Short mmCIF file of C-alpha atoms and ligand atoms in Angstrom, two decimals:
data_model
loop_
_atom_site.label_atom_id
_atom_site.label_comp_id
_atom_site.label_asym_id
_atom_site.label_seq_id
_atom_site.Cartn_x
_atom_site.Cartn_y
_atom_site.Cartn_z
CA UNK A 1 -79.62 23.05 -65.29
CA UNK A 2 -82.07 23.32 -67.89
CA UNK A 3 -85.43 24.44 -67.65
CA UNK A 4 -87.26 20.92 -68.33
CA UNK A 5 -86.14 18.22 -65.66
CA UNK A 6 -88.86 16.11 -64.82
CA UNK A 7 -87.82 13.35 -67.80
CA UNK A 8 -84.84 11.25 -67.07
CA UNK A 9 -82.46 12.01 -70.14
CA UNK A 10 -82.84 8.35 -71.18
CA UNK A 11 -86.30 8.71 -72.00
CA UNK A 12 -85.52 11.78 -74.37
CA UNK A 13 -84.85 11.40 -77.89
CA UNK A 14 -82.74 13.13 -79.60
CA UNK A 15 -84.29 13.33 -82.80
CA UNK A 16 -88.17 11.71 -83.70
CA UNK A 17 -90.74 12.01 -85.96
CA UNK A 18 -94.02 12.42 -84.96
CA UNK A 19 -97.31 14.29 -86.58
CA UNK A 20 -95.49 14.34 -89.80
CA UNK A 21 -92.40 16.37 -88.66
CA UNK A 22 -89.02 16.04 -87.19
CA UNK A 23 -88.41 16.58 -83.62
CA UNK A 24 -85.01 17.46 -82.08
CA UNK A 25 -83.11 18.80 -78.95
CA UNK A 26 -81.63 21.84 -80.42
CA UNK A 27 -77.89 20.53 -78.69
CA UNK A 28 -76.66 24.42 -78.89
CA UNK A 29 -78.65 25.81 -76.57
CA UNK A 30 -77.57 22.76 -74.23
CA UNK A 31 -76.45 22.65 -70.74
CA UNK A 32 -78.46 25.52 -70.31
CA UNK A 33 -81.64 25.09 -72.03
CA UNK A 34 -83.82 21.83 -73.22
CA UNK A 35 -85.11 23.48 -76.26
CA UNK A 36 -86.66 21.00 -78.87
CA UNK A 37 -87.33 22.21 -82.35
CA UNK A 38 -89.92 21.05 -84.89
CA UNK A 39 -89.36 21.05 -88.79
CA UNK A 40 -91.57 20.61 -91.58
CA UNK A 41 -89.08 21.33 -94.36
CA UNK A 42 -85.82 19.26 -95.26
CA UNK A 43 -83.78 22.56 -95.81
CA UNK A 44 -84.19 23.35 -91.93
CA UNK A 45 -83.38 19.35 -90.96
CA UNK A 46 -80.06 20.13 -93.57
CA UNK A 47 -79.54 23.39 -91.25
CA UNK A 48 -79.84 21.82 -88.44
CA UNK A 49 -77.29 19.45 -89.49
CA UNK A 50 -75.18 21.85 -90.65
CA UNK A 51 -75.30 24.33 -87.62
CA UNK A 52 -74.65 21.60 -84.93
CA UNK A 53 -78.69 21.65 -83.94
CA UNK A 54 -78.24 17.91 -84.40
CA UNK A 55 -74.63 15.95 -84.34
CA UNK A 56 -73.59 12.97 -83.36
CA UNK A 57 -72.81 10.13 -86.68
CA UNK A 58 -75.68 7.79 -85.89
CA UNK A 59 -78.02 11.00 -85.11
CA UNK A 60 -77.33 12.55 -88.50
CA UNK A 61 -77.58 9.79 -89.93
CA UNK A 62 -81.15 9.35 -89.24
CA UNK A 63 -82.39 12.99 -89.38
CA UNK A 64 -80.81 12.92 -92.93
CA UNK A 65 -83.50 9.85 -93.59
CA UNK A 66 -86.01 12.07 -91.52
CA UNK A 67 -85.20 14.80 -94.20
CA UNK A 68 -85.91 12.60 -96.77
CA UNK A 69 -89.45 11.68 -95.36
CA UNK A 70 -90.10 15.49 -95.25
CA UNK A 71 -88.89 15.83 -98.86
CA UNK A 72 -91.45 12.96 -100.29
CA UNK A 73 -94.56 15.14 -97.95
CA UNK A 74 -93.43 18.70 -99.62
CA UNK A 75 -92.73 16.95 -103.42
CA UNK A 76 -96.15 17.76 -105.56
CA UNK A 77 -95.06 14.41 -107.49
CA UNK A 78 -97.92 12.49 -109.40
CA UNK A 79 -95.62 10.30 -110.82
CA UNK A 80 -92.51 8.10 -109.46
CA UNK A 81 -89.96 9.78 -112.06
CA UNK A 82 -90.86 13.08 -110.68
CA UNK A 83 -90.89 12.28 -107.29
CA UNK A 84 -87.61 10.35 -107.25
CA UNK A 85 -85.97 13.94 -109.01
CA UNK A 86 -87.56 15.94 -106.27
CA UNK A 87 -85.78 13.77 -103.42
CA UNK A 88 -82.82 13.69 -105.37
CA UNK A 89 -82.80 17.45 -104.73
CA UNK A 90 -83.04 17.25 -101.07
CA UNK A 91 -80.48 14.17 -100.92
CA UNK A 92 -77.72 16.49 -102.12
CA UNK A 93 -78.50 19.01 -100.11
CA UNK A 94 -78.75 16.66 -97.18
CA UNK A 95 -75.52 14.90 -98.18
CA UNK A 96 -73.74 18.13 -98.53
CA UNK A 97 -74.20 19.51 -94.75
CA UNK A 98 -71.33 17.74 -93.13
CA UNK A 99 -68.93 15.72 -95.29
CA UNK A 100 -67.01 13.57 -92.16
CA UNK A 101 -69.55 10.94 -90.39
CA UNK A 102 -70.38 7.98 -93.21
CA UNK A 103 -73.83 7.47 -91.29
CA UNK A 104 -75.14 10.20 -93.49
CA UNK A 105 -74.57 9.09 -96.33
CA UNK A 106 -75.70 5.43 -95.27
CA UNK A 107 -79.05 7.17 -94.40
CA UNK A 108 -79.67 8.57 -97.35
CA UNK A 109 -78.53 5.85 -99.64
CA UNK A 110 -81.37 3.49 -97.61
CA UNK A 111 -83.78 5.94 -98.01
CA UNK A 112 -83.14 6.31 -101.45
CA UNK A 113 -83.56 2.57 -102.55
CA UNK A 114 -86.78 2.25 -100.15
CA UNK A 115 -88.36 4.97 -102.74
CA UNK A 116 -86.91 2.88 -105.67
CA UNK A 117 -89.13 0.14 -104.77
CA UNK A 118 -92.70 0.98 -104.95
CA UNK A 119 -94.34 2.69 -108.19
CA UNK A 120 -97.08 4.36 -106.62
CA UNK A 121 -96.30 7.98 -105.04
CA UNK A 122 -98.24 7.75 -102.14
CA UNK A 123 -96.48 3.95 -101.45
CA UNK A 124 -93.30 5.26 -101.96
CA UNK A 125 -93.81 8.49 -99.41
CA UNK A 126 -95.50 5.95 -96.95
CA UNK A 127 -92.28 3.35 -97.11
CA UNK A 128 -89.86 6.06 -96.58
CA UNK A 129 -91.98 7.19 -93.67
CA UNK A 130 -92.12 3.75 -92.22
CA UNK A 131 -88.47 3.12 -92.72
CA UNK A 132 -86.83 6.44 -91.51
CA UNK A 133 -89.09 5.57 -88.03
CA UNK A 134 -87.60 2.21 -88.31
CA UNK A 135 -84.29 3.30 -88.58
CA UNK A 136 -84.85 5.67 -85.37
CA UNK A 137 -86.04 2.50 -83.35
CA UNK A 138 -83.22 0.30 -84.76
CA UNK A 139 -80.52 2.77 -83.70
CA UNK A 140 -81.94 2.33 -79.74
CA UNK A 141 -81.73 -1.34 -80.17
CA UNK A 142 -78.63 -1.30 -81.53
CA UNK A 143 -76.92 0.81 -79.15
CA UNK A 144 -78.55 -1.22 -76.40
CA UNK A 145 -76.96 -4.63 -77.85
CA UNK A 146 -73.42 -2.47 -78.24
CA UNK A 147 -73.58 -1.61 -74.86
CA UNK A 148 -74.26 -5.57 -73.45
CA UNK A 149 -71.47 -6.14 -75.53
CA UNK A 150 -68.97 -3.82 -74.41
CA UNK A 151 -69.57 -3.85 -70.47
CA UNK A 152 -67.90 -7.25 -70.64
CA UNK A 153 -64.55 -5.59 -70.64
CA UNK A 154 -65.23 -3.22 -67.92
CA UNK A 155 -64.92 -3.77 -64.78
CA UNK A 156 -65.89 -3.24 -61.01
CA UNK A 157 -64.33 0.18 -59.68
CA UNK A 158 -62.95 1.49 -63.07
CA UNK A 159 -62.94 4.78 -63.82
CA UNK A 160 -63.68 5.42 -67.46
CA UNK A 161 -62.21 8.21 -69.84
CA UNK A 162 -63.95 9.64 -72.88
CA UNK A 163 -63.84 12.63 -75.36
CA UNK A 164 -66.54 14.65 -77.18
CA UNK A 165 -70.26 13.17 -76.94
CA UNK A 166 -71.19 9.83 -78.05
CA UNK A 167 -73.78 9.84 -75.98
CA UNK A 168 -77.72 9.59 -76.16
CA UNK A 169 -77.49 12.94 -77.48
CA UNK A 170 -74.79 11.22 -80.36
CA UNK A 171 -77.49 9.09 -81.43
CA UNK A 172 -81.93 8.49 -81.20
CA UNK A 173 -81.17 7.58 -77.65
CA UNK A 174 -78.76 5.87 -75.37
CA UNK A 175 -75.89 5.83 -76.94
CA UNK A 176 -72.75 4.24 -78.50
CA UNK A 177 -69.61 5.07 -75.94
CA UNK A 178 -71.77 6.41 -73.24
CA UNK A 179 -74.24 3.04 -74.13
CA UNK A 180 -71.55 1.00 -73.37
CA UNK A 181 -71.04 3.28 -69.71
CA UNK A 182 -75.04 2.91 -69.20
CA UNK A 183 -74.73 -0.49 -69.53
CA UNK A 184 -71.63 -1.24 -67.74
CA UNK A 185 -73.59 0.64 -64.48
CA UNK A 186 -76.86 -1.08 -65.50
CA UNK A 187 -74.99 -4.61 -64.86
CA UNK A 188 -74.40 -3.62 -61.45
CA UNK A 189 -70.60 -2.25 -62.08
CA UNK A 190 -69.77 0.89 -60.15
CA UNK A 191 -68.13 2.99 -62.45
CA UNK A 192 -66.71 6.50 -62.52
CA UNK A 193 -66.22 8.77 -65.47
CA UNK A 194 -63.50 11.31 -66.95
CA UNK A 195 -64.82 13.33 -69.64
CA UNK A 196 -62.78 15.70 -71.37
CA UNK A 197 -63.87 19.19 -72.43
CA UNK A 198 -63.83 18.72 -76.05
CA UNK A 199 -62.29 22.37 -77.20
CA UNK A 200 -63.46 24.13 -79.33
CA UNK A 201 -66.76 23.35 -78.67
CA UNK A 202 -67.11 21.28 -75.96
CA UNK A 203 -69.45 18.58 -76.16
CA UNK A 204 -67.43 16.96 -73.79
CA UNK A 205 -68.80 19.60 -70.86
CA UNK A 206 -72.00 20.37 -72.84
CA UNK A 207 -73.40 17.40 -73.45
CA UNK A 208 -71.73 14.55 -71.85
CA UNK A 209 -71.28 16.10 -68.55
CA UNK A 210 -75.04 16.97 -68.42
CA UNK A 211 -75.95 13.51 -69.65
CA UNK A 212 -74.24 11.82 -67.64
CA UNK A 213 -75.09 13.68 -64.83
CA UNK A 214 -78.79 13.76 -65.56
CA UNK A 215 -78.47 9.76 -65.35
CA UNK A 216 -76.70 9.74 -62.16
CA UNK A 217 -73.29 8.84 -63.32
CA UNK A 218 -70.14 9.79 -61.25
CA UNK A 219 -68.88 12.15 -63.97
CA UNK A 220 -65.80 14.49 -63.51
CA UNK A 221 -64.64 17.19 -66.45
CA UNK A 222 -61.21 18.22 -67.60
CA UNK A 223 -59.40 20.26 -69.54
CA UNK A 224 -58.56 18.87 -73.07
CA UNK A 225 -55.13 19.52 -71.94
CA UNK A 226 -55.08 17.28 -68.51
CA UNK A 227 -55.09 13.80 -70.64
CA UNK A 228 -51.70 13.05 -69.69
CA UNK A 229 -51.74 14.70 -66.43
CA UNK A 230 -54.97 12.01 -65.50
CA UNK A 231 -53.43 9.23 -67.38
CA UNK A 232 -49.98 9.51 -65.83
CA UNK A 233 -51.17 9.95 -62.24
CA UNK A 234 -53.20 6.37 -62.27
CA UNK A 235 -56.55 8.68 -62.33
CA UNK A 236 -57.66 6.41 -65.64
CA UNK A 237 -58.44 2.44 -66.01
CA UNK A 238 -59.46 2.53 -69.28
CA UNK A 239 -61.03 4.51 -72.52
CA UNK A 240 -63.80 4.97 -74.34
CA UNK A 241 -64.89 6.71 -77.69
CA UNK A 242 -67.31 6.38 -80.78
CA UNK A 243 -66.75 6.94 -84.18
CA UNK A 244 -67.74 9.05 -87.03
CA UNK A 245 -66.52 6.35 -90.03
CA UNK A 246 -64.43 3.33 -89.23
CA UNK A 247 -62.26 2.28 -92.21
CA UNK A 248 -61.80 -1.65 -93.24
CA UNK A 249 -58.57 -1.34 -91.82
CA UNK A 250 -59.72 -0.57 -88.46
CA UNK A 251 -58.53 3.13 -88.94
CA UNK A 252 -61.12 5.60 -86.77
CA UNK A 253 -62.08 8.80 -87.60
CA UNK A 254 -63.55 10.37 -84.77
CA UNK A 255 -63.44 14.12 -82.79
CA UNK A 256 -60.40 16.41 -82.84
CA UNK A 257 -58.23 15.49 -80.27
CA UNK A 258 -58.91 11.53 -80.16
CA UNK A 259 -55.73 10.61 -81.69
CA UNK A 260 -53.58 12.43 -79.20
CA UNK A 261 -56.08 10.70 -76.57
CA UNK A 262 -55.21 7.27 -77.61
CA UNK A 263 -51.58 7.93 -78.46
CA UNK A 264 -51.24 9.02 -74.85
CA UNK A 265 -53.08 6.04 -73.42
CA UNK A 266 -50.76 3.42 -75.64
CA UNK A 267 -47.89 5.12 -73.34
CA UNK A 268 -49.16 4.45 -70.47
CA UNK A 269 -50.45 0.77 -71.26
CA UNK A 270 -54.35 2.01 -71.23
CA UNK A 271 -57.00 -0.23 -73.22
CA UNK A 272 -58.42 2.24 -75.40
CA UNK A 273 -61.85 1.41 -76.91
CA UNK A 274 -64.09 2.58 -79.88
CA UNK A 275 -67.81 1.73 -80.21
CA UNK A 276 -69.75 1.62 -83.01
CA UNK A 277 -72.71 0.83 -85.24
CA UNK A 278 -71.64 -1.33 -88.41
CA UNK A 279 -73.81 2.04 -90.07
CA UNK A 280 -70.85 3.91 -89.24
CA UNK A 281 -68.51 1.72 -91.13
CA UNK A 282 -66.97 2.24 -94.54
CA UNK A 283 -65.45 -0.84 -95.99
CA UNK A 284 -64.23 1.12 -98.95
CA UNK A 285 -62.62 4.42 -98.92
CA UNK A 286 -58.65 4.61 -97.76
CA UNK A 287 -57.43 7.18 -95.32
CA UNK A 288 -56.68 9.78 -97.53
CA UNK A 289 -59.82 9.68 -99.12
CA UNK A 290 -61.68 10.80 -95.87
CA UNK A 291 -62.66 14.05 -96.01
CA UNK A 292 -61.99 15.99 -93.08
CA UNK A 293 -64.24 18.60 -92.29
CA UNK A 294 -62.84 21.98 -91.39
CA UNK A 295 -65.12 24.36 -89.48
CA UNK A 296 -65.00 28.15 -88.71
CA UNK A 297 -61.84 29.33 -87.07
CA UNK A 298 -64.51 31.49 -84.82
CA UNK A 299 -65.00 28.14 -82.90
CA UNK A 300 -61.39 28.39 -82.02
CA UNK A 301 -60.69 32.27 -81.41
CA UNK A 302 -64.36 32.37 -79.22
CA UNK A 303 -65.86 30.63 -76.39
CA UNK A 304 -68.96 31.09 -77.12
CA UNK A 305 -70.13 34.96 -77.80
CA UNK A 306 -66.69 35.86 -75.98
CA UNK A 307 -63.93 36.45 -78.18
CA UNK A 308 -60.34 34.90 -76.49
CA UNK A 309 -57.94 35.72 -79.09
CA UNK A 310 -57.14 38.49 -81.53
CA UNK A 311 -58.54 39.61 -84.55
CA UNK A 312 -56.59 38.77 -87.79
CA UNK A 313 -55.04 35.89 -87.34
CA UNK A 314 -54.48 32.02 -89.30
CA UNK A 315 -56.82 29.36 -87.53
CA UNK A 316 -56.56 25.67 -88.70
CA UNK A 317 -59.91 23.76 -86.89
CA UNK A 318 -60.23 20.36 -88.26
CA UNK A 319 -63.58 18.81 -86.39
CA UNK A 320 -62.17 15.20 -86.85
CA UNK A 321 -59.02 13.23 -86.65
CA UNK A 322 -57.54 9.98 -87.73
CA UNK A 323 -56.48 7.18 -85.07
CA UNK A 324 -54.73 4.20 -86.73
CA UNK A 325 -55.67 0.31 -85.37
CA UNK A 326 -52.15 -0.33 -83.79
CA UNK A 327 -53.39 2.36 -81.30
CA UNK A 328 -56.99 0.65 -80.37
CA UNK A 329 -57.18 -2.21 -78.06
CA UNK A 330 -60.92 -3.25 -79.50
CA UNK A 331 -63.89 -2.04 -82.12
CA UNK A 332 -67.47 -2.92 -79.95
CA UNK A 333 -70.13 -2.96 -82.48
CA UNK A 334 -73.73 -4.69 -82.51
CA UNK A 335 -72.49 -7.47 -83.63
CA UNK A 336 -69.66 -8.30 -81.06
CA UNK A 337 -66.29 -6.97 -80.47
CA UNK A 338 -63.55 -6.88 -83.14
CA UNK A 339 -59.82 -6.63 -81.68
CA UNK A 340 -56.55 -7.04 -83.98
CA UNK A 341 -55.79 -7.51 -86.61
CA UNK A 342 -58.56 -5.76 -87.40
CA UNK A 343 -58.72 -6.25 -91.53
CA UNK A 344 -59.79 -9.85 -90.56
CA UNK A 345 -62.17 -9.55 -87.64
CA UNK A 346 -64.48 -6.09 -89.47
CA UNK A 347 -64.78 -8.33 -92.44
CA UNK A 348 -65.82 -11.50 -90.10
CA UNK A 349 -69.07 -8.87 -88.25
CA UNK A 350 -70.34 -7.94 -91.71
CA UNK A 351 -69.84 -11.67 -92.67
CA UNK A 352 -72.06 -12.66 -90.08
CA UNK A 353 -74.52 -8.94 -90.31
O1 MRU B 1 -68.90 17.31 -84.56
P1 MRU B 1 -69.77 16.31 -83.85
O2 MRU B 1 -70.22 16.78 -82.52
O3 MRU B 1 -70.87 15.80 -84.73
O4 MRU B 1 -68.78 15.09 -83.60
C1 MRU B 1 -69.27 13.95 -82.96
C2 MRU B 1 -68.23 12.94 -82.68
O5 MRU B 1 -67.08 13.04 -83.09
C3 MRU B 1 -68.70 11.72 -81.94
O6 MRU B 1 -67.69 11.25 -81.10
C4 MRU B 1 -69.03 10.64 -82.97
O7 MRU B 1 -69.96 11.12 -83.90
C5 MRU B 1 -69.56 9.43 -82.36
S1 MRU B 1 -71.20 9.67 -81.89
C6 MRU B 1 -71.93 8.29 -81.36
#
């Protein structure tokens, strides 16, 4: 366990500002250690992106507006022209640091217009300050109203699959998939949960097994490869997931290995479910414009410091994949649930947003 256990996980945040810097769990040195780290400068936020310190689409999505607020401090601006080139700067970097979860972009883009608004330097740091902070709180909300939303459709008794971490540690707090779990126990539901390992590296055991334990949720791990094995035996009522960018189409880009998860559950007749913000939607790009980011094959040939293949050889380690809508029984978002055909119902939650 790790070495801080006196707060209940709920009341951690992932990522906050406070005295003028960024906060965050460094999530690498989790289940072993509760390490928090404290930046000053956006290049170690865009670091921290980049090296996993932070993950998660709604959680990057506000530490890259959090690395924006640190930009406007460390800019020497005196005028708005200058101080709109110097957060320019650190928006590309920001934007650059993983190319996959659309909440990154949508965090930047906000915090860009904000500074648009005001002519005054100072106004223009303070209103990117005040909206990065609000953008923390809304994300809680948010994932709170998700979650009232989706424990509708589960019920008494069921025992719940899901795969990677969309957890509190996913987002500022609370949660998107796991949300929807919290809530589902908070309305008095006994649940149970499967969470998968997550290869290759295993948020599933490293972060939602320890969050979900930490909350006092019935949480058993498996292998990646004992999906079908669970599923087949009866072991599974239903699934749940979140979301890195959701297409207009309903298509869902989410963790390696999701696809396979839902194509599995469509065989046995399992509702599959996806949860997520409307910040994590992107009404216009098509599936093959999605970048899909590609990580080091020494996630894949390593466990950790231990090596467990051999030297030399071809790895292929795509971080997300693609699940298509005839394979997803319903979209929970903030603003209700949207269920097939899905081109019609997305449009109809940012009709009423
Ligand atoms: O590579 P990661 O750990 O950032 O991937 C995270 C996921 O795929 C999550 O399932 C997704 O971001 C939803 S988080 C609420």
């Amino acid at each position: 366990m790790p070495d801080q256990t006196s707060k209940t996980h709920s009341s951690l945040r992932t990522v906050e500002w406070k005295d003028n810097k960024v906060i965050m769990i460094d999530q690498t040195k989790l289940p072993n250690k509760l390490v928090f780290v404290e930046y000053s400068d956006y290049n170690q936020v865009a670091n921290a992106i980049k090296t996993l310190i932070v993950r998660g689409a709604p959680a990057i999505g506000v530490s890259g507006a959090f690395g924006l607020a640190l930009a406007s401090l460390q800019s020497n601006a005196f005028t708005k022209d200058e101080l709109l080139r110097d957060l320019e700067v650190a928006r590309k970097i920001l934007f650059e640091t993983r190319p996959t979860a659309v909440n990154l972009k949508w965090g930047l883009d906000k915090i860009m217009q904000v500074a648009l608004q005001h002519s005054d330097v100072n106004d223009i740091r303070n209103s990117i300050i005040e909206t990065a902070k609000k953008m923390a709180e809304e994300d809680v909300q948010i994932n709170m109203t998700m979650g009232r939303y989706g424990s509708d459709l589960f019920d008494n008794n069921d025992t719940i699959m899901t795969h990677c971490n969309a957890g509190a540690l996913a987002t500022v707090a609370y949660g998107t998939a796991l949300g929807v779990i919290r809530a589902t126990k908070e309305s008095g539901k006994k649940i149970k949960v499967i969470a998968t390992e997550t290869r290759p590296i295993q948020q599933g055991s490293r972060l939602t097994a320890f969050e979900l334990k930490h909350d006092g949720i019935d949480v058993s791990l498996i292998p990646d490869t004992a999906v079908g094995y669970t599923m087949a035996k009866g072991l599974v009522n239903k699934i749940i997931v979140g979301a890195d960018r959701i297409l207009r189409t309903g298509h869902v880009f989410n963790k390696i290995g999701t696809y396979q998860v839902a194509l599995i559950a469509k065989q046995h007749k399992i509702p599959f479910y996806v949860a997520a913000p409307l910040s994590t939607f992107d009404l216009r790009s098509n599936p093959e414009d999605v970048v899909i980011e590609q990580r080091n094959g020494s996630e894949v040939t390593g466990i950790g410091d231990k090596k467990t293949a051999p030297d030399g050889i071809h790895v292929i380690n795509p971080a997300f994949d693609m699940t298509p809508p005839d394979l997803i029984s319903g979209i929970i978002t903030e603003k209700g649930v949207a269920k097939a055909p899905y081109e019609e119902s997305i449009k109809k939650l940012f009709e009423a947003n």
